[in-house]
Amino acid sequence: MNLHQRSDTLTECDREAIHHIAAVQSFGGLIAIDDGGCLAHASANIAALLGLAAVPATGTAVGQIIAPEALATLHQALAHLDGADMIERRFGLDLTGRGQLFDCAVHKTGGLAIIEFEPHARNDFADHVSMIVPVIAQLEQAATVSALCDTAARLVRQMTGYDRVMIYRFHPDESGEVIAEDRDESLEPFKGLRYPAADIPQQARELFRRNRFRVIADMDSEAVPIIPAIGPENTPLDLSMSMLRSHSKMHLAYMRNMGVGASLAIAIVRHDRLWGMISCHHRAARLPPYSLRTVAELLSQTFSLMLDRLLVAQAEALRERARQLDDRLLLQLAGGVTLADSLPMIEELMRGTIAHDGISLFVDGEYRASGEAPDDAEFRAIAPLLASTLGGATHATTRLADQIADAGSFAHCAAGALVLPLSRGTRDSLVLWRRPLDRVVTWAGDPAKAAAAPGELLQPRASFAAWTETVRGHSAEWSAEECEIAARLRRTLIEVILRMSEDLTRERARAAEQQDLLIAELNHRVRNILGLIRALVAQSQAEALSVPGFAAIIGGRIAALAAAHDNITAKKWGPASLVRLIEAELAPYGGADRARFRLTGEDVLITPEAYTILALVIHELATNSAKYGSLSARAGTVDVTLARSAFGDLALRWREAGGPPVTAPTRHGFGSTIITRTIPHDLQGEADVRYRLAGVEAEFLVPARYLALPEAGARRITAPPPEPLRDPSTLPAEHPARVLVVEDSIIIALDTEQNLRRLGVADVRLESSVTGALAVIADDPPDFAIIDFNLGGESSEPIADALRAAGVRFVLATGYAESAGSFERLGAVAVLRKPYGMTEIERLLPRA
């Protein structure tokens, strides 16, 4: 709330062109150089500073003023200016070649290069630079905004030696408040004082946003004119980014009235807006060396970063509070109770989140209120104006009567309002009310004296003693955090209203349409999968020498497809990790030595349409290696390398070594066809397989269109995959003797029974229902169990509970790839992904 709204938004003081002041302070000099390297402007004191006989005439080559080595350094600095409002600094330059050192700042404006310089603090420069690390370290220890501001004020005063250092924070009405201060004990405190917005004119605020550092060395020093004041095109020199720019007489008079002889100000900018100011005052003239001022400026930049970190953390905490409030509201309102009847519950949930004295709810012509709030007639008088006058968004005010005159009839009990419109074009709304209270605002002097009559120059206040103002008829202000919580609450309530209105019917229609689309897409994908499996079955027949061999071949290929499908569905049918796929296929063949195969290169994400293709290719490479290649020998190894080509394609390289001698096959089966032809045919990529005597070598190229950007934190893969499982052909002694299989599909149940018996389990009991399984467990508990999680119309959770109670270990079989967390909650030792075969079952039996 602005306690002193101005009738004119732009005062005479605001119109003063302070960046065209055509003068600099006397502690330094300025040279402006045109594109031809000639002098365009110069401050009248450069002759005295540089030891010249006279101020060089306009058009003089800059090489006649500045020594060649220093000029080369300055040209290099100018070349580094790669954006607007950029400044480059160089310290300790010998500008004239006579041993006198200067600190320089260069920038560009209006086609001119500006060089500003002042004497170098040779003896103190190293000390100033060494301050940077310890200063930043102290700022980083602050855990709150208040502590950060107090620390910054103390550090700046310790570094610069000013009598007073203040941290301002600007309010939404642009008035400033001193929120931290470090001062000489003989000075009166300014902390807590407010300064009117007019104390810093608008154009000065804009300059601070661009050029964040400002110093006045001596309020009583005469300004040094710039020669010539006006350029060749009748334009003044723009001093917006100047460090030496002189000041308006208005500002000097203002500072003298405060008893200030020198000042330094550093803007605190957050999200490209002025958040506040670090302001330093000294009773006498004072100029810290340029290197020390640069350290102070670096401190301010670090301060801004720390401030932003703390404010972001506060905002995150606020969003979490608002989210929790939303969740609780939705949970409470989900029962179908009307919104109007839910007012007591809403008020209870709001209590402790947004402080208020009363609440009003107006929905579908029905009014409910609680606490300090207008009655039915009073609210209905203002309801039509809430949306039209205040707009359709959340609106906060400390005095609603200022916007809606009829609200004055109840302003004695409910003055401030936080209005949440709940629908467009209607009067539905939720309003939080606050009582009026008398507030005392402490200003630095009478704020009324910060305004000027139209057309008159603003005169600075002569007194800055604490001046209190009592504000009546207004409530306490609504904070930005409270307004944000209210905005989130509004969205939640609108969602509830939509759910309870005719819009819900339209939402259901859209949901039905979306469901039809999903069913059609599912049907399409299922048909594709069934077609692929049918082709795999048909093409694999010729490779099998027996029925068990055929089952193993087709089972392995379908398992590869299932693993690939799990990976891409886990990513919401999005790109998935290729490394994860390779590790999963190679894991069963690792043997006792984890270094039998190595993955090198950077992981890459493969799109779903290519992922299943690569799954089949890698599966065939791995199984062929296990049958005939390097993985069939104990000392054999496989190296897989991933790399990106210059065109962004993926190059996958497969190298086998240490296995039996390799000869090219005399006939190509379906597995070899998958390896050599699927990537060129389906993906328009490349495949090259070579049968070297030392081992198979294969190279594949997957086009870039099937690759996705890597996930955050993608790493280069150098480590071997997880610990491999034991050879399935050997039966471990710890296999269970009796296993219970609970599965409602007889085909899957019989296949599981057959695989268990092949693995040496003598007693396998099949059940298809919760009742049957519980009876088996109660009568004669098994040693181990495999349970289908979803038994048709019933859940297997009671079976899991009974097994846990009996001390029987079990696994849960499921086709849902994303539910591992809930299965672990049931006490399962592992999850068995469908479809599964003998290899997958054998991996799990040691856990029994």
PDB file of N, CA and C in Angstrom, residues 338-409:
ATOM      1  N   THR A 338     -21.564 -29.477  -0.863  1.00  0.00           N
ATOM      2  CA  THR A 338     -21.546 -28.222  -1.605  1.00  0.00           C
ATOM      3  C   THR A 338     -20.501 -27.288  -1.029  1.00  0.00           C
ATOM      4  N   LEU A 339     -20.023 -26.397  -1.892  1.00  0.00           N
ATOM      5  CA  LEU A 339     -18.967 -25.482  -1.475  1.00  0.00           C
ATOM      6  C   LEU A 339     -19.452 -24.567  -0.356  1.00  0.00           C
ATOM      7  N   ALA A 340     -20.704 -24.113  -0.456  1.00  0.00           N
ATOM      8  CA  ALA A 340     -21.237 -23.209   0.569  1.00  0.00           C
ATOM      9  C   ALA A 340     -21.277 -23.891   1.938  1.00  0.00           C
ATOM     10  N   ASP A 341     -21.650 -25.150   1.963  1.00  0.00           N
ATOM     11  CA  ASP A 341     -21.712 -25.880   3.223  1.00  0.00           C
ATOM     12  C   ASP A 341     -20.316 -26.191   3.775  1.00  0.00           C
ATOM     13  N   SER A 342     -19.314 -26.023   2.934  1.00  0.00           N
ATOM     14  CA  SER A 342     -17.949 -26.341   3.360  1.00  0.00           C
ATOM     15  C   SER A 342     -17.234 -25.152   3.979  1.00  0.00           C
ATOM     16  N   LEU A 343     -17.919 -24.022   4.147  1.00  0.00           N
ATOM     17  CA  LEU A 343     -17.244 -22.828   4.664  1.00  0.00           C
ATOM     18  C   LEU A 343     -16.568 -23.062   6.017  1.00  0.00           C
ATOM     19  N   PRO A 344     -17.195 -23.698   7.000  1.00  0.00           N
ATOM     20  CA  PRO A 344     -16.489 -23.918   8.275  1.00  0.00           C
ATOM     21  C   PRO A 344     -15.201 -24.716   8.102  1.00  0.00           C
ATOM     22  N   MET A 345     -15.244 -25.715   7.230  1.00  0.00           N
ATOM     23  CA  MET A 345     -14.042 -26.511   6.985  1.00  0.00           C
ATOM     24  C   MET A 345     -12.963 -25.679   6.296  1.00  0.00           C
ATOM     25  N   ILE A 346     -13.357 -24.840   5.327  1.00  0.00           N
ATOM     26  CA  ILE A 346     -12.395 -23.980   4.629  1.00  0.00           C
ATOM     27  C   ILE A 346     -11.740 -23.024   5.616  1.00  0.00           C
ATOM     28  N   GLU A 347     -12.561 -22.433   6.496  1.00  0.00           N
ATOM     29  CA  GLU A 347     -12.011 -21.482   7.459  1.00  0.00           C
ATOM     30  C   GLU A 347     -11.043 -22.184   8.418  1.00  0.00           C
ATOM     31  N   GLU A 348     -11.376 -23.403   8.808  1.00  0.00           N
ATOM     32  CA  GLU A 348     -10.490 -24.132   9.716  1.00  0.00           C
ATOM     33  C   GLU A 348      -9.147 -24.420   9.047  1.00  0.00           C
ATOM     34  N   LEU A 349      -9.182 -24.796   7.772  1.00  0.00           N
ATOM     35  CA  LEU A 349      -7.946 -25.077   7.055  1.00  0.00           C
ATOM     36  C   LEU A 349      -7.136 -23.805   6.813  1.00  0.00           C
ATOM     37  N   MET A 350      -7.831 -22.674   6.626  1.00  0.00           N
ATOM     38  CA  MET A 350      -7.139 -21.422   6.363  1.00  0.00           C
ATOM     39  C   MET A 350      -6.493 -20.863   7.620  1.00  0.00           C
ATOM     40  N   ARG A 351      -7.055 -21.171   8.771  1.00  0.00           N
ATOM     41  CA  ARG A 351      -6.526 -20.638  10.017  1.00  0.00           C
ATOM     42  C   ARG A 351      -5.094 -21.122  10.220  1.00  0.00           C
ATOM     43  N   GLY A 352      -4.210 -20.200  10.477  1.00  0.00           N
ATOM     44  CA  GLY A 352      -2.799 -20.525  10.621  1.00  0.00           C
ATOM     45  C   GLY A 352      -2.029 -20.437   9.325  1.00  0.00           C
ATOM     46  N   THR A 353      -2.733 -20.295   8.188  1.00  0.00           N
ATOM     47  CA  THR A 353      -2.059 -20.155   6.893  1.00  0.00           C
ATOM     48  C   THR A 353      -2.086 -18.710   6.417  1.00  0.00           C
ATOM     49  N   ILE A 354      -3.270 -18.094   6.417  1.00  0.00           N
ATOM     50  CA  ILE A 354      -3.419 -16.666   6.111  1.00  0.00           C
ATOM     51  C   ILE A 354      -4.197 -16.049   7.267  1.00  0.00           C
ATOM     52  N   ALA A 355      -3.568 -15.142   7.985  1.00  0.00           N
ATOM     53  CA  ALA A 355      -4.243 -14.508   9.119  1.00  0.00           C
ATOM     54  C   ALA A 355      -5.412 -13.667   8.614  1.00  0.00           C
ATOM     55  N   HIS A 356      -6.593 -13.827   9.240  1.00  0.00           N
ATOM     56  CA  HIS A 356      -7.774 -13.055   8.851  1.00  0.00           C
ATOM     57  C   HIS A 356      -8.729 -12.992  10.047  1.00  0.00           C
ATOM     58  N   ASP A 357      -9.644 -12.014   9.991  1.00  0.00           N
ATOM     59  CA  ASP A 357     -10.614 -11.835  11.080  1.00  0.00           C
ATOM     60  C   ASP A 357     -12.008 -12.297  10.697  1.00  0.00           C
ATOM     61  N   GLY A 358     -12.250 -12.486   9.407  1.00  0.00           N
ATOM     62  CA  GLY A 358     -13.553 -12.932   8.953  1.00  0.00           C
ATOM     63  C   GLY A 358     -13.448 -13.488   7.552  1.00  0.00           C
ATOM     64  N   ILE A 359     -14.511 -14.183   7.122  1.00  0.00           N
ATOM     65  CA  ILE A 359     -14.490 -14.804   5.804  1.00  0.00           C
ATOM     66  C   ILE A 359     -15.893 -14.771   5.224  1.00  0.00           C
ATOM     67  N   SER A 360     -16.007 -14.516   3.931  1.00  0.00           N
ATOM     68  CA  SER A 360     -17.285 -14.528   3.223  1.00  0.00           C
ATOM     69  C   SER A 360     -17.167 -15.441   2.012  1.00  0.00           C
ATOM     70  N   LEU A 361     -18.243 -16.197   1.748  1.00  0.00           N
ATOM     71  CA  LEU A 361     -18.291 -17.064   0.586  1.00  0.00           C
ATOM     72  C   LEU A 361     -19.622 -16.854  -0.119  1.00  0.00           C
ATOM     73  N   PHE A 362     -19.552 -16.518  -1.410  1.00  0.00           N
ATOM     74  CA  PHE A 362     -20.761 -16.269  -2.199  1.00  0.00           C
ATOM     75  C   PHE A 362     -20.684 -17.158  -3.435  1.00  0.00           C
ATOM     76  N   VAL A 363     -21.570 -18.186  -3.492  1.00  0.00           N
ATOM     77  CA  VAL A 363     -21.557 -19.137  -4.601  1.00  0.00           C
ATOM     78  C   VAL A 363     -22.987 -19.436  -5.006  1.00  0.00           C
ATOM     79  N   ASP A 364     -23.260 -19.333  -6.314  1.00  0.00           N
ATOM     80  CA  ASP A 364     -24.589 -19.651  -6.858  1.00  0.00           C
ATOM     81  C   ASP A 364     -25.701 -18.898  -6.129  1.00  0.00           C
ATOM     82  N   GLY A 365     -25.456 -17.638  -5.812  1.00  0.00           N
ATOM     83  CA  GLY A 365     -26.454 -16.806  -5.170  1.00  0.00           C
ATOM     84  C   GLY A 365     -26.628 -17.041  -3.690  1.00  0.00           C
ATOM     85  N   GLU A 366     -25.858 -17.957  -3.112  1.00  0.00           N
ATOM     86  CA  GLU A 366     -25.960 -18.267  -1.689  1.00  0.00           C
ATOM     87  C   GLU A 366     -24.782 -17.644  -0.953  1.00  0.00           C
ATOM     88  N   TYR A 367     -25.085 -16.937   0.172  1.00  0.00           N
ATOM     89  CA  TYR A 367     -24.044 -16.232   0.925  1.00  0.00           C
ATOM     90  C   TYR A 367     -23.857 -16.866   2.284  1.00  0.00           C
ATOM     91  N   ARG A 368     -22.605 -17.127   2.628  1.00  0.00           N
ATOM     92  CA  ARG A 368     -22.246 -17.609   3.948  1.00  0.00           C
ATOM     93  C   ARG A 368     -21.098 -16.747   4.470  1.00  0.00           C
ATOM     94  N   ALA A 369     -21.101 -16.488   5.784  1.00  0.00           N
ATOM     95  CA  ALA A 369     -20.048 -15.649   6.363  1.00  0.00           C
ATOM     96  C   ALA A 369     -19.733 -16.126   7.763  1.00  0.00           C
ATOM     97  N   SER A 370     -18.539 -15.734   8.223  1.00  0.00           N
ATOM     98  CA  SER A 370     -18.108 -16.087   9.564  1.00  0.00           C
ATOM     99  C   SER A 370     -17.150 -15.014  10.057  1.00  0.00           C
ATOM    100  N   GLY A 371     -17.220 -14.703  11.372  1.00  0.00           N
ATOM    101  CA  GLY A 371     -16.309 -13.732  11.961  1.00  0.00           C
ATOM    102  C   GLY A 371     -16.649 -12.307  11.569  1.00  0.00           C
ATOM    103  N   GLU A 372     -15.641 -11.431  11.533  1.00  0.00           N
ATOM    104  CA  GLU A 372     -15.820 -10.027  11.182  1.00  0.00           C
ATOM    105  C   GLU A 372     -16.000  -9.922   9.677  1.00  0.00           C
ATOM    106  N   ALA A 373     -17.251  -9.870   9.240  1.00  0.00           N
ATOM    107  CA  ALA A 373     -17.560  -9.856   7.818  1.00  0.00           C
ATOM    108  C   ALA A 373     -18.870  -9.099   7.610  1.00  0.00           C
ATOM    109  N   PRO A 374     -19.127  -8.548   6.414  1.00  0.00           N
ATOM    110  CA  PRO A 374     -20.403  -7.875   6.135  1.00  0.00           C
ATOM    111  C   PRO A 374     -21.558  -8.862   6.196  1.00  0.00           C
ATOM    112  N   ASP A 375     -22.747  -8.326   6.488  1.00  0.00           N
ATOM    113  CA  ASP A 375     -23.922  -9.204   6.497  1.00  0.00           C
ATOM    114  C   ASP A 375     -24.384  -9.438   5.060  1.00  0.00           C
ATOM    115  N   ASP A 376     -25.457 -10.200   4.921  1.00  0.00           N
ATOM    116  CA  ASP A 376     -25.928 -10.610   3.593  1.00  0.00           C
ATOM    117  C   ASP A 376     -26.216  -9.414   2.691  1.00  0.00           C
ATOM    118  N   ALA A 377     -26.949  -8.430   3.204  1.00  0.00           N
ATOM    119  CA  ALA A 377     -27.316  -7.266   2.383  1.00  0.00           C
ATOM    120  C   ALA A 377     -26.092  -6.437   2.011  1.00  0.00           C
ATOM    121  N   GLU A 378     -25.194  -6.247   2.965  1.00  0.00           N
ATOM    122  CA  GLU A 378     -23.995  -5.451   2.697  1.00  0.00           C
ATOM    123  C   GLU A 378     -23.119  -6.111   1.639  1.00  0.00           C
ATOM    124  N   PHE A 379     -22.999  -7.439   1.715  1.00  0.00           N
ATOM    125  CA  PHE A 379     -22.149  -8.105   0.724  1.00  0.00           C
ATOM    126  C   PHE A 379     -22.798  -8.100  -0.654  1.00  0.00           C
ATOM    127  N   ARG A 380     -24.122  -8.319  -0.708  1.00  0.00           N
ATOM    128  CA  ARG A 380     -24.790  -8.325  -2.005  1.00  0.00           C
ATOM    129  C   ARG A 380     -24.702  -6.961  -2.681  1.00  0.00           C
ATOM    130  N   ALA A 381     -24.523  -5.907  -1.889  1.00  0.00           N
ATOM    131  CA  ALA A 381     -24.399  -4.574  -2.482  1.00  0.00           C
ATOM    132  C   ALA A 381     -23.062  -4.398  -3.210  1.00  0.00           C
ATOM    133  N   ILE A 382     -22.036  -5.096  -2.734  1.00  0.00           N
ATOM    134  CA  ILE A 382     -20.726  -4.937  -3.369  1.00  0.00           C
ATOM    135  C   ILE A 382     -20.384  -6.089  -4.310  1.00  0.00           C
ATOM    136  N   ALA A 383     -21.110  -7.206  -4.221  1.00  0.00           N
ATOM    137  CA  ALA A 383     -20.763  -8.400  -4.993  1.00  0.00           C
ATOM    138  C   ALA A 383     -20.661  -8.136  -6.493  1.00  0.00           C
ATOM    139  N   PRO A 384     -21.600  -7.389  -7.116  1.00  0.00           N
ATOM    140  CA  PRO A 384     -21.480  -7.164  -8.570  1.00  0.00           C
ATOM    141  C   PRO A 384     -20.221  -6.393  -8.957  1.00  0.00           C
ATOM    142  N   LEU A 385     -19.650  -5.644  -8.006  1.00  0.00           N
ATOM    143  CA  LEU A 385     -18.501  -4.798  -8.326  1.00  0.00           C
ATOM    144  C   LEU A 385     -17.164  -5.476  -8.069  1.00  0.00           C
ATOM    145  N   LEU A 386     -17.187  -6.610  -7.376  1.00  0.00           N
ATOM    146  CA  LEU A 386     -15.920  -7.246  -7.017  1.00  0.00           C
ATOM    147  C   LEU A 386     -15.109  -7.634  -8.254  1.00  0.00           C
ATOM    148  N   ALA A 387     -15.783  -8.292  -9.220  1.00  0.00           N
ATOM    149  CA  ALA A 387     -15.060  -8.718 -10.408  1.00  0.00           C
ATOM    150  C   ALA A 387     -14.848  -7.574 -11.381  1.00  0.00           C
ATOM    151  N   SER A 388     -15.883  -6.742 -11.581  1.00  0.00           N
ATOM    152  CA  SER A 388     -15.776  -5.673 -12.576  1.00  0.00           C
ATOM    153  C   SER A 388     -14.819  -4.577 -12.165  1.00  0.00           C
ATOM    154  N   THR A 389     -14.765  -4.285 -10.870  1.00  0.00           N
ATOM    155  CA  THR A 389     -13.899  -3.200 -10.393  1.00  0.00           C
ATOM    156  C   THR A 389     -12.489  -3.686 -10.090  1.00  0.00           C
ATOM    157  N   LEU A 390     -12.376  -4.851  -9.475  1.00  0.00           N
ATOM    158  CA  LEU A 390     -11.066  -5.324  -9.032  1.00  0.00           C
ATOM    159  C   LEU A 390     -10.392  -6.249 -10.037  1.00  0.00           C
ATOM    160  N   GLY A 391     -11.103  -6.660 -11.091  1.00  0.00           N
ATOM    161  CA  GLY A 391     -10.514  -7.572 -12.056  1.00  0.00           C
ATOM    162  C   GLY A 391     -10.779  -9.015 -11.684  1.00  0.00           C
ATOM    163  N   GLY A 392     -10.409  -9.924 -12.589  1.00  0.00           N
ATOM    164  CA  GLY A 392     -10.733 -11.333 -12.400  1.00  0.00           C
ATOM    165  C   GLY A 392      -9.709 -12.118 -11.620  1.00  0.00           C
ATOM    166  N   ALA A 393      -8.632 -11.481 -11.164  1.00  0.00           N
ATOM    167  CA  ALA A 393      -7.596 -12.199 -10.440  1.00  0.00           C
ATOM    168  C   ALA A 393      -7.680 -11.896  -8.949  1.00  0.00           C
ATOM    169  N   THR A 394      -6.879 -12.600  -8.160  1.00  0.00           N
ATOM    170  CA  THR A 394      -6.816 -12.346  -6.728  1.00  0.00           C
ATOM    171  C   THR A 394      -6.406 -10.897  -6.484  1.00  0.00           C
ATOM    172  N   HIS A 395      -7.121 -10.228  -5.561  1.00  0.00           N
ATOM    173  CA  HIS A 395      -6.858  -8.803  -5.305  1.00  0.00           C
ATOM    174  C   HIS A 395      -6.746  -8.581  -3.796  1.00  0.00           C
ATOM    175  N   ALA A 396      -5.700  -7.854  -3.395  1.00  0.00           N
ATOM    176  CA  ALA A 396      -5.494  -7.555  -1.974  1.00  0.00           C
ATOM    177  C   ALA A 396      -5.522  -6.054  -1.762  1.00  0.00           C
ATOM    178  N   THR A 397      -6.194  -5.611  -0.707  1.00  0.00           N
ATOM    179  CA  THR A 397      -6.254  -4.193  -0.367  1.00  0.00           C
ATOM    180  C   THR A 397      -6.382  -4.049   1.137  1.00  0.00           C
ATOM    181  N   THR A 398      -5.803  -2.994   1.674  1.00  0.00           N
ATOM    182  CA  THR A 398      -5.939  -2.730   3.107  1.00  0.00           C
ATOM    183  C   THR A 398      -7.165  -1.875   3.402  1.00  0.00           C
ATOM    184  N   ARG A 399      -7.810  -1.359   2.358  1.00  0.00           N
ATOM    185  CA  ARG A 399      -9.027  -0.562   2.540  1.00  0.00           C
ATOM    186  C   ARG A 399      -9.883  -0.711   1.294  1.00  0.00           C
ATOM    187  N   LEU A 400     -10.837  -1.646   1.322  1.00  0.00           N
ATOM    188  CA  LEU A 400     -11.672  -1.926   0.160  1.00  0.00           C
ATOM    189  C   LEU A 400     -12.522  -0.718  -0.225  1.00  0.00           C
ATOM    190  N   ALA A 401     -12.855   0.123   0.739  1.00  0.00           N
ATOM    191  CA  ALA A 401     -13.701   1.283   0.445  1.00  0.00           C
ATOM    192  C   ALA A 401     -13.036   2.255  -0.515  1.00  0.00           C
ATOM    193  N   ASP A 402     -11.708   2.208  -0.658  1.00  0.00           N
ATOM    194  CA  ASP A 402     -11.031   3.069  -1.618  1.00  0.00           C
ATOM    195  C   ASP A 402     -11.352   2.675  -3.050  1.00  0.00           C
ATOM    196  N   GLN A 403     -11.682   1.405  -3.286  1.00  0.00           N
ATOM    197  CA  GLN A 403     -12.035   0.952  -4.636  1.00  0.00           C
ATOM    198  C   GLN A 403     -13.550   0.819  -4.818  1.00  0.00           C
ATOM    199  N   ILE A 404     -14.253   0.394  -3.765  1.00  0.00           N
ATOM    200  CA  ILE A 404     -15.715   0.218  -3.832  1.00  0.00           C
ATOM    201  C   ILE A 404     -16.324   1.025  -2.683  1.00  0.00           C
ATOM    202  N   ALA A 405     -16.989   2.114  -3.017  1.00  0.00           N
ATOM    203  CA  ALA A 405     -17.484   3.040  -1.987  1.00  0.00           C
ATOM    204  C   ALA A 405     -18.464   2.372  -1.038  1.00  0.00           C
ATOM    205  N   ASP A 406     -19.305   1.445  -1.536  1.00  0.00           N
ATOM    206  CA  ASP A 406     -20.301   0.793  -0.680  1.00  0.00           C
ATOM    207  C   ASP A 406     -19.665  -0.042   0.428  1.00  0.00           C
ATOM    208  N   ALA A 407     -18.365  -0.386   0.269  1.00  0.00           N
ATOM    209  CA  ALA A 407     -17.698  -1.151   1.312  1.00  0.00           C
ATOM    210  C   ALA A 407     -17.448  -0.304   2.547  1.00  0.00           C
ATOM    211  N   GLY A 408     -17.634   1.007   2.442  1.00  0.00           N
ATOM    212  CA  GLY A 408     -17.468   1.876   3.600  1.00  0.00           C
ATOM    213  C   GLY A 408     -18.511   1.629   4.675  1.00  0.00           C
ATOM    214  N   SER A 409     -19.669   1.033   4.321  1.00  0.00           N
ATOM    215  CA  SER A 409     -20.741   0.824   5.302  1.00  0.00           C
ATOM    216  C   SER A 409     -20.349  -0.198   6.366  1.00  0.00           C
TER     217      SER A 409
END
